[in-house]
PDB file of C-alpha atoms and ligand atoms in Angstrom:
ATOM      1  CA  MET A1255     -19.907  18.058  -4.809  1.00  0.00           C
ATOM      2  CA  GLN A1256     -18.458  15.126  -6.779  1.00  0.00           C
ATOM      3  CA  ALA A1257     -14.623  14.792  -6.629  1.00  0.00           C
ATOM      4  CA  LEU A1258     -12.961  15.859  -9.847  1.00  0.00           C
ATOM      5  CA  PRO A1259     -11.326  13.090 -11.886  1.00  0.00           C
ATOM      6  CA  ASN A1260      -7.739  13.098 -13.124  1.00  0.00           C
ATOM      7  CA  ILE A1261      -7.098  16.077 -15.369  1.00  0.00           C
ATOM      8  CA  PHE A1262      -4.654  15.568 -18.231  1.00  0.00           C
ATOM      9  CA  LEU A1263      -3.414  18.552 -20.260  1.00  0.00           C
ATOM     10  CA  ILE A1264      -2.387  18.041 -23.876  1.00  0.00           C
ATOM     11  CA  GLY A1265      -1.405  20.461 -26.643  1.00  0.00           C
ATOM     12  CA  PRO A1266       1.554  21.825 -28.559  1.00  0.00           C
ATOM     13  CA  MET A1267       4.780  23.340 -27.235  1.00  0.00           C
ATOM     14  CA  GLY A1268       4.360  26.700 -25.562  1.00  0.00           C
ATOM     15  CA  THR A1269       0.644  26.444 -25.080  1.00  0.00           C
ATOM     16  CA  GLY A1270       1.107  26.555 -21.284  1.00  0.00           C
ATOM     17  CA  LYS A1271       0.525  22.954 -20.142  1.00  0.00           C
ATOM     18  CA  SER A1272       3.288  22.994 -17.515  1.00  0.00           C
ATOM     19  CA  THR A1273       2.505  26.520 -16.280  1.00  0.00           C
ATOM     20  CA  ILE A1274      -1.258  26.027 -16.097  1.00  0.00           C
ATOM     21  CA  GLY A1275      -1.007  22.457 -14.819  1.00  0.00           C
ATOM     22  CA  ARG A1276       1.057  23.512 -11.813  1.00  0.00           C
ATOM     23  CA  LEU A1277      -1.363  26.323 -10.965  1.00  0.00           C
ATOM     24  CA  LEU A1278      -4.451  24.139 -11.454  1.00  0.00           C
ATOM     25  CA  ALA A1279      -3.015  21.420  -9.194  1.00  0.00           C
ATOM     26  CA  ALA A1280      -2.198  23.982  -6.490  1.00  0.00           C
ATOM     27  CA  GLU A1281      -5.748  25.374  -6.596  1.00  0.00           C
ATOM     28  CA  LEU A1282      -7.269  21.888  -6.442  1.00  0.00           C
ATOM     29  CA  ARG A1283      -4.725  20.827  -3.779  1.00  0.00           C
ATOM     30  CA  ARG A1284      -3.693  17.830  -5.837  1.00  0.00           C
ATOM     31  CA  PRO A1285      -0.365  16.354  -6.867  1.00  0.00           C
ATOM     32  CA  PHE A1286       1.029  17.830 -10.077  1.00  0.00           C
ATOM     33  CA  HIS A1287       3.035  15.734 -12.538  1.00  0.00           C
ATOM     34  CA  ASP A1288       4.760  16.748 -15.746  1.00  0.00           C
ATOM     35  CA  SER A1289       5.717  13.931 -18.108  1.00  0.00           C
ATOM     36  CA  ASP A1290       8.733  15.856 -19.486  1.00  0.00           C
ATOM     37  CA  HIS A1291      10.095  16.417 -15.970  1.00  0.00           C
ATOM     38  CA  GLU A1292       9.428  12.806 -15.008  1.00  0.00           C
ATOM     39  CA  ILE A1293      11.319  11.543 -18.074  1.00  0.00           C
ATOM     40  CA  GLU A1294      14.287  13.766 -17.149  1.00  0.00           C
ATOM     41  CA  HIS A1295      14.126  12.718 -13.511  1.00  0.00           C
ATOM     42  CA  ARG A1296      14.097   8.993 -14.310  1.00  0.00           C
ATOM     43  CA  CYS A1297      16.898   9.316 -16.845  1.00  0.00           C
ATOM     44  CA  GLY A1298      18.991  11.709 -14.773  1.00  0.00           C
ATOM     45  CA  CYS A1299      19.571  13.692 -17.959  1.00  0.00           C
ATOM     46  CA  GLY A1300      17.933  16.435 -20.026  1.00  0.00           C
ATOM     47  CA  ILE A1301      15.555  16.030 -22.964  1.00  0.00           C
ATOM     48  CA  PRO A1302      18.128  17.366 -25.487  1.00  0.00           C
ATOM     49  CA  TRP A1303      20.589  14.675 -24.335  1.00  0.00           C
ATOM     50  CA  ILE A1304      17.981  11.932 -24.899  1.00  0.00           C
ATOM     51  CA  PHE A1305      17.247  13.232 -28.413  1.00  0.00           C
ATOM     52  CA  ASP A1306      21.005  13.415 -29.177  1.00  0.00           C
ATOM     53  CA  VAL A1307      21.843   9.945 -27.928  1.00  0.00           C
ATOM     54  CA  GLU A1308      18.677   7.913 -28.497  1.00  0.00           C
ATOM     55  CA  GLY A1309      16.939   9.954 -31.177  1.00  0.00           C
ATOM     56  CA  GLU A1310      13.318  11.034 -31.112  1.00  0.00           C
ATOM     57  CA  SER A1311      12.218   7.385 -31.211  1.00  0.00           C
ATOM     58  CA  GLY A1312      14.125   6.659 -27.985  1.00  0.00           C
ATOM     59  CA  PHE A1313      12.493   9.657 -26.342  1.00  0.00           C
ATOM     60  CA  ARG A1314       9.020   8.467 -27.438  1.00  0.00           C
ATOM     61  CA  VAL A1315       9.563   5.039 -25.864  1.00  0.00           C
ATOM     62  CA  ARG A1316      10.470   6.702 -22.550  1.00  0.00           C
ATOM     63  CA  GLU A1317       7.527   9.081 -22.879  1.00  0.00           C
ATOM     64  CA  ALA A1318       4.979   6.293 -23.489  1.00  0.00           C
ATOM     65  CA  GLU A1319       6.213   4.432 -20.384  1.00  0.00           C
ATOM     66  CA  VAL A1320       5.947   7.554 -18.259  1.00  0.00           C
ATOM     67  CA  ILE A1321       2.460   8.384 -19.567  1.00  0.00           C
ATOM     68  CA  ASP A1322       1.308   4.854 -18.707  1.00  0.00           C
ATOM     69  CA  ARG A1323       2.679   5.151 -15.164  1.00  0.00           C
ATOM     70  CA  LEU A1324       1.426   8.669 -14.462  1.00  0.00           C
ATOM     71  CA  THR A1325      -2.066   8.156 -15.907  1.00  0.00           C
ATOM     72  CA  SER A1326      -2.422   5.155 -13.564  1.00  0.00           C
ATOM     73  CA  LEU A1327      -2.333   7.500 -10.557  1.00  0.00           C
ATOM     74  CA  GLU A1328      -5.504   9.023  -9.109  1.00  0.00           C
ATOM     75  CA  GLU A1329      -6.699  12.574  -8.456  1.00  0.00           C
ATOM     76  CA  ILE A1330      -3.750  14.190 -10.178  1.00  0.00           C
ATOM     77  CA  VAL A1331      -3.138  16.958 -12.672  1.00  0.00           C
ATOM     78  CA  LEU A1332      -0.766  15.913 -15.461  1.00  0.00           C
ATOM     79  CA  ALA A1333       0.946  18.146 -18.013  1.00  0.00           C
ATOM     80  CA  THR A1334       2.084  16.065 -20.990  1.00  0.00           C
ATOM     81  CA  GLY A1335       4.777  16.835 -23.563  1.00  0.00           C
ATOM     82  CA  GLY A1336       3.680  18.343 -26.865  1.00  0.00           C
ATOM     83  CA  GLY A1337       4.184  15.068 -28.750  1.00  0.00           C
ATOM     84  CA  ALA A1338       2.714  12.653 -26.205  1.00  0.00           C
ATOM     85  CA  VAL A1339      -0.392  12.164 -28.367  1.00  0.00           C
ATOM     86  CA  THR A1340       1.659  10.678 -31.213  1.00  0.00           C
ATOM     87  CA  SER A1341       1.522   7.318 -29.380  1.00  0.00           C
ATOM     88  CA  SER A1342      -1.784   5.518 -29.874  1.00  0.00           C
ATOM     89  CA  THR A1343      -1.339   3.670 -26.569  1.00  0.00           C
ATOM     90  CA  SER A1344      -0.792   6.945 -24.717  1.00  0.00           C
ATOM     91  CA  ARG A1345      -3.887   8.432 -26.375  1.00  0.00           C
ATOM     92  CA  GLN A1346      -5.894   5.452 -25.186  1.00  0.00           C
ATOM     93  CA  TYR A1347      -4.609   5.729 -21.584  1.00  0.00           C
ATOM     94  CA  LEU A1348      -5.247   9.459 -21.503  1.00  0.00           C
ATOM     95  CA  ARG A1349      -8.815   9.006 -22.711  1.00  0.00           C
ATOM     96  CA  GLU A1350      -9.612   6.092 -20.419  1.00  0.00           C
ATOM     97  CA  ARG A1351      -8.060   7.382 -17.221  1.00  0.00           C
ATOM     98  CA  GLY A1352      -9.150  10.981 -16.886  1.00  0.00           C
ATOM     99  CA  VAL A1353     -10.586  14.115 -18.439  1.00  0.00           C
ATOM    100  CA  VAL A1354      -8.362  15.335 -21.264  1.00  0.00           C
ATOM    101  CA  VAL A1355      -8.080  19.091 -21.817  1.00  0.00           C
ATOM    102  CA  TYR A1356      -6.505  20.353 -25.033  1.00  0.00           C
ATOM    103  CA  LEU A1357      -4.871  23.714 -24.391  1.00  0.00           C
ATOM    104  CA  SER A1358      -4.778  25.568 -27.681  1.00  0.00           C
ATOM    105  CA  THR A1359      -3.134  28.802 -28.775  1.00  0.00           C
ATOM    106  CA  THR A1360      -2.063  30.621 -31.908  1.00  0.00           C
ATOM    107  CA  LEU A1361       1.187  30.037 -33.800  1.00  0.00           C
ATOM    108  CA  GLU A1362       2.244  33.614 -32.916  1.00  0.00           C
ATOM    109  CA  GLN A1363       1.868  32.910 -29.186  1.00  0.00           C
ATOM    110  CA  GLN A1364       3.718  29.624 -29.515  1.00  0.00           C
ATOM    111  CA  LEU A1365       6.578  31.438 -31.235  1.00  0.00           C
ATOM    112  CA  ARG A1366       6.698  34.064 -28.488  1.00  0.00           C
ATOM    113  CA  ARG A1367       6.485  31.571 -25.645  1.00  0.00           C
ATOM    114  CA  THR A1368       9.214  29.287 -27.004  1.00  0.00           C
ATOM    115  CA  ALA A1369      11.516  32.087 -28.173  1.00  0.00           C
ATOM    116  CA  ARG A1370      14.281  31.800 -25.584  1.00  0.00           C
ATOM    117  CA  ASP A1371      13.995  28.079 -25.036  1.00  0.00           C
ATOM    118  CA  ARG A1372      16.930  25.682 -25.415  1.00  0.00           C
ATOM    119  CA  ASN A1373      15.168  22.620 -24.029  1.00  0.00           C
ATOM    120  CA  ARG A1374      12.963  21.747 -26.986  1.00  0.00           C
ATOM    121  CA  PRO A1375      15.189  19.871 -29.462  1.00  0.00           C
ATOM    122  CA  LEU A1376      12.564  19.783 -32.226  1.00  0.00           C
ATOM    123  CA  LEU A1377      12.813  23.588 -32.445  1.00  0.00           C
ATOM    124  CA  GLN A1378      16.609  23.911 -32.464  1.00  0.00           C
ATOM    125  CA  GLY A1379      18.514  24.817 -35.653  1.00  0.00           C
ATOM    126  CA  THR A1380      15.400  25.119 -37.767  1.00  0.00           C
ATOM    127  CA  ASP A1381      12.841  27.646 -38.961  1.00  0.00           C
ATOM    128  CA  ARG A1382      10.693  27.575 -35.803  1.00  0.00           C
ATOM    129  CA  ARG A1383       7.617  29.035 -37.453  1.00  0.00           C
ATOM    130  CA  GLU A1384       7.639  26.426 -40.200  1.00  0.00           C
ATOM    131  CA  ARG A1385       8.416  23.622 -37.749  1.00  0.00           C
ATOM    132  CA  LEU A1386       5.623  24.590 -35.363  1.00  0.00           C
ATOM    133  CA  ARG A1387       3.197  24.915 -38.260  1.00  0.00           C
ATOM    134  CA  GLN A1388       4.154  21.487 -39.600  1.00  0.00           C
ATOM    135  CA  LEU A1389       3.891  19.816 -36.163  1.00  0.00           C
ATOM    136  CA  MET A1390       0.488  21.381 -35.662  1.00  0.00           C
ATOM    137  CA  ALA A1391      -0.747  20.153 -39.057  1.00  0.00           C
ATOM    138  CA  GLU A1392       0.322  16.610 -38.135  1.00  0.00           C
ATOM    139  CA  ARG A1393      -0.901  16.641 -34.563  1.00  0.00           C
ATOM    140  CA  GLU A1394      -4.011  18.791 -34.350  1.00  0.00           C
ATOM    141  CA  PRO A1395      -6.305  15.909 -35.413  1.00  0.00           C
ATOM    142  CA  LEU A1396      -4.762  13.850 -32.598  1.00  0.00           C
ATOM    143  CA  TYR A1397      -5.248  16.599 -30.002  1.00  0.00           C
ATOM    144  CA  LEU A1398      -8.856  17.049 -31.073  1.00  0.00           C
ATOM    145  CA  SER A1399      -9.729  13.360 -31.146  1.00  0.00           C
ATOM    146  CA  THR A1400      -8.142  12.736 -27.727  1.00  0.00           C
ATOM    147  CA  ALA A1401      -9.606  15.743 -25.896  1.00  0.00           C
ATOM    148  CA  ASP A1402     -12.823  15.996 -23.915  1.00  0.00           C
ATOM    149  CA  LEU A1403     -12.485  19.798 -23.804  1.00  0.00           C
ATOM    150  CA  VAL A1404     -10.641  22.447 -25.814  1.00  0.00           C
ATOM    151  CA  VAL A1405      -9.561  25.559 -23.874  1.00  0.00           C
ATOM    152  CA  SER A1406      -7.783  28.506 -25.486  1.00  0.00           C
ATOM    153  CA  THR A1407      -4.796  30.018 -23.637  1.00  0.00           C
ATOM    154  CA  ASP A1408      -4.452  32.858 -26.145  1.00  0.00           C
ATOM    155  CA  ARG A1409      -4.292  36.377 -24.613  1.00  0.00           C
ATOM    156  CA  ARG A1410      -5.463  35.065 -21.250  1.00  0.00           C
ATOM    157  CA  SER A1411      -3.677  34.843 -17.948  1.00  0.00           C
ATOM    158  CA  PRO A1412      -2.869  31.383 -16.595  1.00  0.00           C
ATOM    159  CA  ARG A1413      -5.292  32.095 -13.717  1.00  0.00           C
ATOM    160  CA  ALA A1414      -8.161  32.812 -16.115  1.00  0.00           C
ATOM    161  CA  VAL A1415      -7.407  29.599 -17.990  1.00  0.00           C
ATOM    162  CA  VAL A1416      -7.394  27.627 -14.720  1.00  0.00           C
ATOM    163  CA  ARG A1417     -10.805  29.068 -13.807  1.00  0.00           C
ATOM    164  CA  GLU A1418     -12.243  28.002 -17.145  1.00  0.00           C
ATOM    165  CA  ILE A1419     -10.804  24.487 -16.884  1.00  0.00           C
ATOM    166  CA  LYS A1420     -12.276  24.003 -13.401  1.00  0.00           C
ATOM    167  CA  ARG A1421     -15.676  25.269 -14.484  1.00  0.00           C
ATOM    168  CA  ARG A1422     -15.839  23.176 -17.640  1.00  0.00           C
ATOM    169  CA  VAL A1423     -14.550  19.957 -16.060  1.00  0.00           C
ATOM    170  CA  ARG A1424     -17.208  20.324 -13.330  1.00  0.00           C
ATOM    171  CA  ARG A1425     -19.853  20.918 -15.979  1.00  0.00           C
ATOM    172  CA  LEU A1426     -18.688  17.817 -17.833  1.00  0.00           C
ATOM    173  CA  GLN A1427     -19.013  15.805 -14.616  1.00  0.00           C
ATOM    174  CA  ASN A1428     -22.422  17.202 -13.813  1.00  0.00           C
ATOM    175  CA  PRO A1429     -24.131  18.812 -16.804  1.00  0.00           C
ATOM    176  CA  LEU A1430     -26.998  20.074 -14.614  1.00  0.00           C
ATOM    177  CA  GLU A1431     -24.769  21.980 -12.163  1.00  0.00           C
ATOM    178  CA  GLN A1432     -25.141  25.788 -12.350  1.00  0.00           C
ATOM    179  CA  ASP A1433     -22.052  28.007 -12.619  1.00  0.00           C
ATOM    180  CA  ALA A1434     -21.177  29.697  -9.313  1.00  0.00           C
TER     181      ALA A1434
HETATM  182  N1  ATP B 918      -1.527  32.019 -20.524  1.00  0.00           N
HETATM  183  C1  ATP B 918      -0.256  32.415 -20.693  1.00  0.00           C
HETATM  184  N2  ATP B 918       0.007  33.704 -20.993  1.00  0.00           N
HETATM  185  C2  ATP B 918       1.264  34.123 -21.181  1.00  0.00           C
HETATM  186  N3  ATP B 918       2.377  33.342 -21.110  1.00  0.00           N
HETATM  187  C3  ATP B 918       2.184  32.057 -20.819  1.00  0.00           C
HETATM  188  C4  ATP B 918       0.868  31.519 -20.602  1.00  0.00           C
HETATM  189  N4  ATP B 918       1.000  30.194 -20.348  1.00  0.00           N
HETATM  190  C5  ATP B 918       2.333  29.940 -20.406  1.00  0.00           C
HETATM  191  N5  ATP B 918       3.046  31.047 -20.679  1.00  0.00           N
HETATM  192  C6  ATP B 918       4.514  31.138 -20.838  1.00  0.00           C
HETATM  193  O1  ATP B 918       4.859  30.391 -22.017  1.00  0.00           O
HETATM  194  C7  ATP B 918       6.067  29.668 -21.828  1.00  0.00           C
HETATM  195  C8  ATP B 918       5.826  28.207 -22.172  1.00  0.00           C
HETATM  196  O2  ATP B 918       4.872  27.670 -21.257  1.00  0.00           O
HETATM  197  P1  ATP B 918       4.915  26.128 -20.798  1.00  0.00           P
HETATM  198  O3  ATP B 918       6.326  25.698 -20.554  1.00  0.00           O
HETATM  199  O4  ATP B 918       3.943  26.013 -19.682  1.00  0.00           O
HETATM  200  O5  ATP B 918       4.390  25.397 -22.100  1.00  0.00           O
HETATM  201  P2  ATP B 918       4.169  23.843 -22.368  1.00  0.00           P
HETATM  202  O6  ATP B 918       2.844  23.725 -23.010  1.00  0.00           O
HETATM  203  O7  ATP B 918       4.365  23.085 -21.108  1.00  0.00           O
HETATM  204  O8  ATP B 918       5.295  23.451 -23.436  1.00  0.00           O
HETATM  205  P3  ATP B 918       5.993  21.995 -23.733  1.00  0.00           P
HETATM  206  O9  ATP B 918       5.025  21.181 -24.567  1.00  0.00           O
HETATM  207  O10 ATP B 918       7.207  22.290 -24.539  1.00  0.00           O
HETATM  208  O11 ATP B 918       6.291  21.359 -22.419  1.00  0.00           O
HETATM  209  C9  ATP B 918       6.502  29.914 -20.370  1.00  0.00           C
HETATM  210  O12 ATP B 918       7.505  30.921 -20.375  1.00  0.00           O
HETATM  211  C10 ATP B 918       5.252  30.429 -19.692  1.00  0.00           C
HETATM  212  O13 ATP B 918       5.550  31.351 -18.651  1.00  0.00           O
HETATM  213  O1  SKM B 919       6.291  18.605 -29.195  1.00  0.00           O
HETATM  214  C1  SKM B 919       7.157  17.733 -28.914  1.00  0.00           C
HETATM  215  O2  SKM B 919       7.349  16.737 -29.606  1.00  0.00           O
HETATM  216  C2  SKM B 919       7.936  17.910 -27.673  1.00  0.00           C
HETATM  217  C3  SKM B 919       7.483  18.768 -26.710  1.00  0.00           C
HETATM  218  C4  SKM B 919       8.146  18.937 -25.398  1.00  0.00           C
HETATM  219  O3  SKM B 919       7.152  19.068 -24.397  1.00  0.00           O
HETATM  220  C5  SKM B 919       9.054  17.751 -25.085  1.00  0.00           C
HETATM  221  O4  SKM B 919       8.294  16.606 -24.779  1.00  0.00           O
HETATM  222  C6  SKM B 919       9.967  17.448 -26.251  1.00  0.00           C
HETATM  223  O5  SKM B 919      10.775  18.564 -26.470  1.00  0.00           O
HETATM  224  C7  SKM B 919       9.165  17.091 -27.515  1.00  0.00           C
HETATM  225 MG1   MG B 920       5.656  21.528 -20.553  1.00  0.00          MG
END
């Protein structure tokens, strides 16, 4: 069977990119990377600190550098941050260097899954529902135009989502292959 290419997960906050990415990488026995964690690791500080001190634009510069570096690796699973697709260069690298999977979910699930979070500055001190809706309106065209596959994570366990990603990436690689 052909080796699977890089798999890059994109999608909005709370859709499960980090959770599903880690599980998918473990099942495929591949290195897992998370651009948000890599940004924090390189900086030695948290995402809220970067937003406070450098603003969102400073964070985006760091994020684009990290996406370039991580997408240059091979045979990895990468979970990106929710806003990674706002950079046209990052979109290009994601598309050229692997299979891009857009993990989608409903606004209600996003609200539930980000409810207790303090690490997502764009959702602090604001009407989260309205903010998530607005971000989605701006970014959904970017998710859709960057993705090779769209996979829903709504009302499904992370394991079920991982199974579907594996099956559909294999099918994309070899359209004639039968499902097991
Ligand atoms: N399929 C799922 N079903 C139920 N809960 C889930 C599912 N996937 C993720 N979660 C939960 O939702 C929360 C957010 O998930 P996660 O951090 O993986 O999202 P993310 O897409 O990486 O968000 P961000 O863009 O902010 O990094 C976590 O508490 C996680 O346990
Ligand atoms: O949607 C966004 O813009 C963000 C999502 C998170 O993953 C982090 O990258 C950060 O909080 C910004
Ligand atoms: Mg994440």
